[in-house]
PDB file of C-alpha atoms in Angstrom:
ATOM      1  CA  THR A  94     -10.175  -7.809 -11.533  1.00 71.00           C
ATOM      2  CA  ILE A  95     -10.775 -11.266 -13.006  1.00 79.00           C
ATOM      3  CA  ARG A  96     -14.145 -10.118 -14.346  1.00 79.00           C
ATOM      4  CA  ASP A  97     -12.451  -7.252 -16.180  1.00 79.00           C
ATOM      5  CA  SER A  98      -9.861  -9.623 -17.620  1.00 82.00           C
ATOM      6  CA  ILE A  99     -12.624 -11.942 -18.858  1.00 82.00           C
ATOM      7  CA  SER A 100     -14.363  -9.030 -20.565  1.00 82.00           C
ATOM      8  CA  SER A 101     -11.098  -7.970 -22.202  1.00 82.00           C
ATOM      9  CA  VAL A 102     -10.348 -11.462 -23.523  1.00 84.00           C
ATOM     10  CA  ALA A 103     -13.944 -11.845 -24.764  1.00 81.00           C
ATOM     11  CA  ALA A 104     -13.682  -8.520 -26.610  1.00 83.00           C
ATOM     12  CA  THR A 105     -10.479  -9.704 -28.338  1.00 85.00           C
ATOM     13  CA  PHE A 106     -12.205 -12.902 -29.505  1.00 79.00           C
ATOM     14  CA  ARG A 107     -15.157 -10.958 -30.882  1.00 82.00           C
ATOM     15  CA  THR A 108     -12.893  -8.439 -32.633  1.00 85.00           C
ATOM     16  CA  ASN A 109     -11.379 -11.381 -34.518  1.00 84.00           C
ATOM     17  CA  ASP A 110     -14.822 -12.785 -35.455  1.00 83.00           C
ATOM     18  CA  ARG A 111     -14.609 -15.566 -32.904  1.00 82.00           C
ATOM     19  CA  PRO A 112     -17.215 -16.325 -30.204  1.00 82.00           C
ATOM     20  CA  SER A 113     -16.299 -15.576 -26.618  1.00 82.00           C
ATOM     21  CA  PRO A 114     -15.354 -18.718 -24.707  1.00 81.00           C
ATOM     22  CA  PHE A 115     -16.909 -17.242 -21.557  1.00 80.00           C
ATOM     23  CA  HIS A 116     -20.340 -16.267 -22.878  1.00 81.00           C
ATOM     24  CA  LEU A 117     -23.406 -17.946 -24.315  1.00 80.00           C
ATOM     25  CA  GLU A 118     -23.242 -16.954 -27.959  1.00 68.00           C
ATOM     26  CA  ASP A 119     -24.316 -20.100 -29.732  1.00 61.00           C
ATOM     27  CA  GLY A 120     -28.057 -19.688 -29.314  1.00 56.00           C
ATOM     28  CA  LYS A 121     -30.858 -17.154 -29.530  1.00 54.00           C
ATOM     29  CA  GLY A 122     -32.873 -15.139 -27.050  1.00 48.00           C
ATOM     30  CA  ALA A 123     -32.165 -13.181 -23.898  1.00 45.00           C
ATOM     31  CA  ARG A 124     -29.477 -15.595 -22.666  1.00 55.00           C
ATOM     32  CA  VAL A 125     -27.187 -14.935 -25.607  1.00 56.00           C
ATOM     33  CA  GLY A 126     -24.166 -12.887 -24.496  1.00 67.00           C
ATOM     34  CA  VAL A 127     -24.446 -13.655 -20.783  1.00 81.00           C
ATOM     35  CA  LEU A 128     -21.743 -15.471 -18.850  1.00 82.00           C
ATOM     36  CA  ARG A 129     -21.807 -19.245 -18.985  1.00 82.00           C
ATOM     37  CA  PRO A 130     -23.089 -20.827 -15.734  1.00 85.00           C
ATOM     38  CA  SER A 131     -19.714 -22.460 -15.033  1.00 85.00           C
ATOM     39  CA  VAL A 132     -17.920 -19.097 -15.357  1.00 84.00           C
ATOM     40  CA  LYS A 133     -20.506 -17.402 -13.121  1.00 85.00           C
ATOM     41  CA  ASP A 134     -20.007 -20.071 -10.461  1.00 84.00           C
ATOM     42  CA  LEU A 135     -16.234 -19.654 -10.663  1.00 83.00           C
ATOM     43  CA  LEU A 136     -16.441 -15.873 -10.237  1.00 80.00           C
ATOM     44  CA  LYS A 137     -18.839 -16.297  -7.336  1.00 82.00           C
ATOM     45  CA  ALA A 138     -16.414 -18.695  -5.637  1.00 80.00           C
ATOM     46  CA  PHE A 139     -13.518 -16.266  -6.123  1.00 76.00           C
ATOM     47  CA  LYS A 140     -15.570 -13.436  -4.667  1.00 75.00           C
ATOM     48  CA  SER A 141     -16.456 -15.434  -1.553  1.00 75.00           C
ATOM     49  CA  LYS A 142     -12.750 -16.077  -0.942  1.00 71.00           C
ATOM     50  CA  ASP A 143     -11.680 -12.449  -1.425  1.00 70.00           C
ATOM     51  CA  PRO A 144     -10.494 -10.697   1.753  1.00 71.00           C
ATOM     52  CA  PRO A 145     -12.714  -7.829   2.937  1.00 69.00           C
ATOM     53  CA  PRO A 146     -11.762  -4.423   1.524  1.00 68.00           C
ATOM     54  CA  ASP A 147      -9.486  -2.312   3.697  1.00 68.00           C
ATOM     55  CA  ARG A 148     -11.790   0.673   4.136  1.00 68.00           C
ATOM     56  CA  GLN A 149     -10.859   3.705   6.178  1.00 68.00           C
ATOM     57  CA  LYS A 150     -13.047   4.444   9.151  1.00 76.00           C
ATOM     58  CA  ALA A 151     -15.410   7.353   8.647  1.00 77.00           C
ATOM     59  CA  VAL A 152     -14.849  10.567  10.572  1.00 83.00           C
ATOM     60  CA  THR A 153     -17.426  10.935  13.328  1.00 88.00           C
ATOM     61  CA  ALA A 154     -19.370  14.032  14.339  1.00 89.00           C
ATOM     62  CA  ARG A 155     -17.983  13.680  17.846  1.00 91.00           C
ATOM     63  CA  LEU A 156     -14.413  13.930  16.525  1.00 92.00           C
ATOM     64  CA  LEU A 157     -15.267  17.044  14.508  1.00 93.00           C
ATOM     65  CA  ARG A 158     -16.807  18.712  17.567  1.00 93.00           C
ATOM     66  CA  ASP A 159     -13.600  18.020  19.490  1.00 94.00           C
ATOM     67  CA  VAL A 160     -11.527  19.456  16.615  1.00 93.00           C
ATOM     68  CA  LEU A 161     -13.563  22.681  16.683  1.00 93.00           C
ATOM     69  CA  ARG A 162     -13.323  23.026  20.455  1.00 93.00           C
ATOM     70  CA  LEU A 163      -9.571  22.383  20.431  1.00 93.00           C
ATOM     71  CA  ALA A 164      -8.982  24.833  17.554  1.00 92.00           C
ATOM     72  CA  ARG A 165     -10.602  27.600  19.603  1.00 89.00           C
ATOM     73  CA  THR A 166      -7.647  27.439  21.986  1.00 91.00           C
ATOM     74  CA  TRP A 167      -5.117  27.907  19.166  1.00 88.00           C
ATOM     75  CA  GLY A 168      -4.460  30.551  16.497  1.00 87.00           C
ATOM     76  CA  SER A 169      -6.473  31.647  13.469  1.00 89.00           C
ATOM     77  CA  LEU A 170      -4.701  29.200  11.152  1.00 90.00           C
ATOM     78  CA  GLN A 171      -5.839  26.247  13.248  1.00 91.00           C
ATOM     79  CA  ARG A 172      -9.376  27.650  13.486  1.00 93.00           C
ATOM     80  CA  HIS A 173      -9.414  28.108   9.717  1.00 94.00           C
ATOM     81  CA  THR A 174      -8.280  24.531   9.183  1.00 93.00           C
ATOM     82  CA  ALA A 175     -10.970  23.237  11.555  1.00 94.00           C
ATOM     83  CA  ASP A 176     -13.686  25.205   9.738  1.00 95.00           C
ATOM     84  CA  LEU A 177     -12.474  23.866   6.381  1.00 95.00           C
ATOM     85  CA  ILE A 178     -12.648  20.292   7.677  1.00 94.00           C
ATOM     86  CA  VAL A 179     -16.139  20.742   9.110  1.00 95.00           C
ATOM     87  CA  GLY A 180     -17.419  22.519   6.008  1.00 95.00           C
ATOM     88  CA  ALA A 181     -15.954  19.846   3.733  1.00 94.00           C
ATOM     89  CA  PHE A 182     -17.492  17.086   5.869  1.00 94.00           C
ATOM     90  CA  PHE A 183     -21.045  18.197   5.052  1.00 94.00           C
ATOM     91  CA  PHE A 184     -20.303  18.103   1.323  1.00 93.00           C
ATOM     92  CA  ALA A 185     -18.332  14.819   1.372  1.00 89.00           C
ATOM     93  CA  MET A 186     -15.369  16.635  -0.170  1.00 89.00           C
ATOM     94  CA  ARG A 187     -11.998  15.128  -0.942  1.00 85.00           C
ATOM     95  CA  ALA A 188      -8.889  16.825   0.437  1.00 85.00           C
ATOM     96  CA  CYS A 189      -7.813  18.004  -3.025  1.00 84.00           C
ATOM     97  CA  GLU A 190     -11.038  20.032  -3.271  1.00 87.00           C
ATOM     98  CA  PHE A 191     -10.408  22.269  -0.260  1.00 89.00           C
ATOM     99  CA  CYS A 192      -6.705  21.894   0.565  1.00 86.00           C
ATOM    100  CA  GLU A 193      -3.451  22.688  -1.167  1.00 80.00           C
ATOM    101  CA  THR A 194      -1.839  19.447  -2.346  1.00 75.00           C
ATOM    102  CA  ARG A 195       1.670  18.627  -3.546  1.00 73.00           C
ATOM    103  CA  GLU A 196       0.489  17.347  -6.919  1.00 70.00           C
ATOM    104  CA  GLY A 197      -2.221  19.055  -8.914  1.00 64.00           C
ATOM    105  CA  GLY A 198      -4.927  16.965 -10.549  1.00 66.00           C
ATOM    106  CA  LYS A 199      -8.083  17.277 -12.569  1.00 69.00           C
ATOM    107  CA  THR A 200     -10.149  18.474  -9.628  1.00 75.00           C
ATOM    108  CA  VAL A 201     -10.426  22.269  -9.381  1.00 80.00           C
ATOM    109  CA  PRO A 202      -9.764  23.458  -5.789  1.00 86.00           C
ATOM    110  CA  LEU A 203     -12.469  25.556  -4.196  1.00 91.00           C
ATOM    111  CA  SER A 204     -12.283  29.337  -4.613  1.00 94.00           C
ATOM    112  CA  LEU A 205     -14.405  32.023  -2.983  1.00 96.00           C
ATOM    113  CA  GLU A 206     -16.371  32.422  -6.217  1.00 95.00           C
ATOM    114  CA  HIS A 207     -17.638  28.846  -5.875  1.00 95.00           C
ATOM    115  CA  ILE A 208     -19.443  29.527  -2.584  1.00 97.00           C
ATOM    116  CA  THR A 209     -22.841  31.232  -2.375  1.00 97.00           C
ATOM    117  CA  PHE A 210     -24.789  32.151   0.766  1.00 98.00           C
ATOM    118  CA  ARG A 211     -28.543  32.802   0.905  1.00 97.00           C
ATOM    119  CA  ASP A 212     -30.909  34.106   3.566  1.00 96.00           C
ATOM    120  CA  ARG A 213     -34.179  32.570   4.780  1.00 95.00           C
ATOM    121  CA  ARG A 214     -35.888  33.841   1.594  1.00 95.00           C
ATOM    122  CA  ARG A 215     -33.101  32.289  -0.464  1.00 95.00           C
ATOM    123  CA  LEU A 216     -31.797  35.664  -1.578  1.00 97.00           C
ATOM    124  CA  PRO A 217     -28.002  35.882  -2.116  1.00 96.00           C
ATOM    125  CA  ILE A 218     -25.864  37.453   0.613  1.00 97.00           C
ATOM    126  CA  SER A 219     -22.439  38.946   0.038  1.00 97.00           C
ATOM    127  CA  GLN A 220     -19.567  37.027   1.601  1.00 96.00           C
ATOM    128  CA  ARG A 221     -18.295  40.345   2.962  1.00 96.00           C
ATOM    129  CA  ASP A 222     -21.567  41.209   4.698  1.00 97.00           C
ATOM    130  CA  PRO A 223     -20.668  41.841   8.382  1.00 95.00           C
ATOM    131  CA  GLU A 224     -23.913  40.051   9.341  1.00 96.00           C
ATOM    132  CA  LEU A 225     -23.208  37.016   7.121  1.00 96.00           C
ATOM    133  CA  ILE A 226     -22.850  34.462   9.908  1.00 96.00           C
ATOM    134  CA  LYS A 227     -26.092  35.675  11.490  1.00 95.00           C
ATOM    135  CA  ARG A 228     -28.152  36.080   8.289  1.00 96.00           C
ATOM    136  CA  ALA A 229     -27.089  33.099   6.166  1.00 97.00           C
ATOM    137  CA  LYS A 230     -29.420  30.101   6.210  1.00 97.00           C
ATOM    138  CA  TYR A 231     -28.098  28.195   3.194  1.00 97.00           C
ATOM    139  CA  VAL A 232     -24.710  27.645   1.595  1.00 97.00           C
ATOM    140  CA  THR A 233     -24.253  26.369  -1.966  1.00 97.00           C
ATOM    141  CA  ILE A 234     -20.958  25.095  -3.334  1.00 95.00           C
ATOM    142  CA  CYS A 235     -20.254  24.714  -7.045  1.00 93.00           C
ATOM    143  CA  PHE A 236     -17.852  21.894  -7.913  1.00 89.00           C
ATOM    144  CA  VAL A 237     -16.356  23.107 -11.187  1.00 83.00           C
ATOM    145  CA  ASP A 238     -14.588  19.956 -12.367  1.00 74.00           C
ATOM    146  CA  GLN A 239     -14.369  16.624 -10.563  1.00 67.00           C
ATOM    147  CA  LYS A 240     -12.631  13.303 -11.059  1.00 64.00           C
ATOM    148  CA  ASN A 241     -15.995  11.621 -11.713  1.00 63.00           C
ATOM    149  CA  GLY A 242     -16.465  13.798 -14.795  1.00 64.00           C
ATOM    150  CA  LYS A 243     -19.197  16.025 -13.364  1.00 72.00           C
ATOM    151  CA  LYS A 244     -18.796  19.732 -14.047  1.00 77.00           C
ATOM    152  CA  MET A 245     -20.472  22.759 -12.465  1.00 84.00           C
ATOM    153  CA  ASP A 246     -22.223  20.475  -9.969  1.00 87.00           C
ATOM    154  CA  ARG A 247     -23.991  22.554  -7.288  1.00 91.00           C
ATOM    155  CA  ARG A 248     -24.835  21.238  -3.820  1.00 93.00           C
ATOM    156  CA  THR A 249     -26.637  23.054  -0.996  1.00 96.00           C
ATOM    157  CA  GLN A 250     -26.652  22.569   2.771  1.00 96.00           C
ATOM    158  CA  GLN A 251     -28.939  24.219   5.320  1.00 96.00           C
ATOM    159  CA  ARG A 252     -28.025  25.864   8.593  1.00 96.00           C
ATOM    160  CA  THR A 253     -28.102  23.633  11.667  1.00 94.00           C
ATOM    161  CA  LYS A 254     -28.732  24.555  15.285  1.00 90.00           C
ATOM    162  CA  GLU A 255     -25.673  22.860  16.754  1.00 88.00           C
ATOM    163  CA  LEU A 256     -21.903  23.330  16.884  1.00 91.00           C
ATOM    164  CA  LEU A 257     -21.378  21.511  13.575  1.00 94.00           C
ATOM    165  CA  CYS A 258     -22.936  23.791  10.980  1.00 96.00           C
ATOM    166  CA  PRO A 259     -21.913  23.930   7.304  1.00 96.00           C
ATOM    167  CA  VAL A 260     -23.231  27.473   6.870  1.00 97.00           C
ATOM    168  CA  VAL A 261     -21.318  28.894   9.834  1.00 97.00           C
ATOM    169  CA  ALA A 262     -18.151  26.970   8.958  1.00 96.00           C
ATOM    170  CA  TRP A 263     -18.026  28.211   5.359  1.00 97.00           C
ATOM    171  CA  ALA A 264     -19.046  31.742   6.362  1.00 97.00           C
ATOM    172  CA  ARG A 265     -16.099  31.898   8.775  1.00 96.00           C
ATOM    173  CA  VAL A 266     -13.771  30.521   6.100  1.00 96.00           C
ATOM    174  CA  CYS A 267     -14.827  33.101   3.522  1.00 96.00           C
ATOM    175  CA  GLN A 268     -14.746  36.081   5.848  1.00 96.00           C
ATOM    176  CA  ARG A 269     -11.400  35.038   7.277  1.00 94.00           C
ATOM    177  CA  VAL A 270      -9.896  34.832   3.772  1.00 95.00           C
ATOM    178  CA  TRP A 271     -11.317  38.240   2.775  1.00 95.00           C
ATOM    179  CA  LYS A 272      -9.899  39.760   5.943  1.00 93.00           C
ATOM    180  CA  ARG A 273      -6.507  38.049   6.159  1.00 91.00           C
ATOM    181  CA  VAL A 274      -5.333  37.461   2.570  1.00 92.00           C
ATOM    182  CA  PRO A 275      -3.770  40.551   0.960  1.00 90.00           C
ATOM    183  CA  GLY A 276      -5.442  41.366  -2.356  1.00 91.00           C
ATOM    184  CA  ALA A 277      -8.091  38.676  -1.901  1.00 93.00           C
ATOM    185  CA  SER A 278     -10.575  38.287  -4.746  1.00 94.00           C
ATOM    186  CA  LYS A 279     -13.266  35.863  -5.866  1.00 95.00           C
ATOM    187  CA  LYS A 280     -10.480  33.771  -7.434  1.00 94.00           C
ATOM    188  CA  THR A 281      -8.699  33.307  -4.089  1.00 94.00           C
ATOM    189  CA  LYS A 282      -8.598  29.713  -2.886  1.00 93.00           C
ATOM    190  CA  VAL A 283     -10.297  28.869   0.392  1.00 93.00           C
ATOM    191  CA  PHE A 284      -7.012  27.565   1.839  1.00 91.00           C
ATOM    192  CA  ASP A 285      -5.012  30.710   0.968  1.00 88.00           C
ATOM    193  CA  LEU A 286      -5.170  32.163   4.449  1.00 80.00           C
ATOM    194  CA  THR A 287      -1.449  32.506   5.135  1.00 51.00           C
ATOM    195  CA  LYS A 288      -0.033  34.336   2.122  1.00 48.00           C
ATOM    196  CA  GLU A 289       1.985  36.511   4.460  1.00 45.00           C
ATOM    197  CA  ARG A 290       3.825  33.472   5.831  1.00 48.00           C
ATOM    198  CA  GLU A 291       6.644  31.576   4.223  1.00 40.00           C
ATOM    199  CA  ASN A 292       5.582  28.284   2.574  1.00 42.00           C
ATOM    200  CA  PRO A 293       1.841  28.800   3.056  1.00 39.00           C
ATOM    201  CA  ARG A 294       0.198  25.434   3.477  1.00 42.00           C
ATOM    202  CA  ILE A 295      -2.866  24.487   5.479  1.00 41.00           C
ATOM    203  CA  VAL A 296      -2.073  20.754   5.496  1.00 38.00           C
TER     204      VAL A 296
END
């Protein structure tokens, strides 16, 4: 941005023992180091002329309900994908956190070991408990390493009483992986449902 460029040029001036041409540096007090009024006005004018950002429309709850209902009429792979999408929605997850992507990055994809379920007394429940979907009231996900620099960041969601429920969605994901993936372990990724198929990709 222009503001970033101004900061870069100002830093170069200061590195060479010269005052920044964009900042008030020839006086004393709180105003020293702030942008000159003329520069502020120019940046403000540029900002008012900038086109609005091209933001993607947010996914709606209604769309997710339709995805779940439609997936019920298909196979287990589609149901697994729908549960992943719903579960990720409640945690505002990026695709690279719960899907297999073509290019790996800094973000560590979710494994079974990163998901913890708890009952109404907040006691841990095994992912392989046959009563998991019925007993679980909370689900906690640990984000090991993220693009924003945060590590081992834990977030918790509570069970809801409607079709869209983060606890039920993640419980189905975990139990499906334990049941369907040969040799599944805590290190198994949440999207590794189709190991027995050729080119196993969820998306």
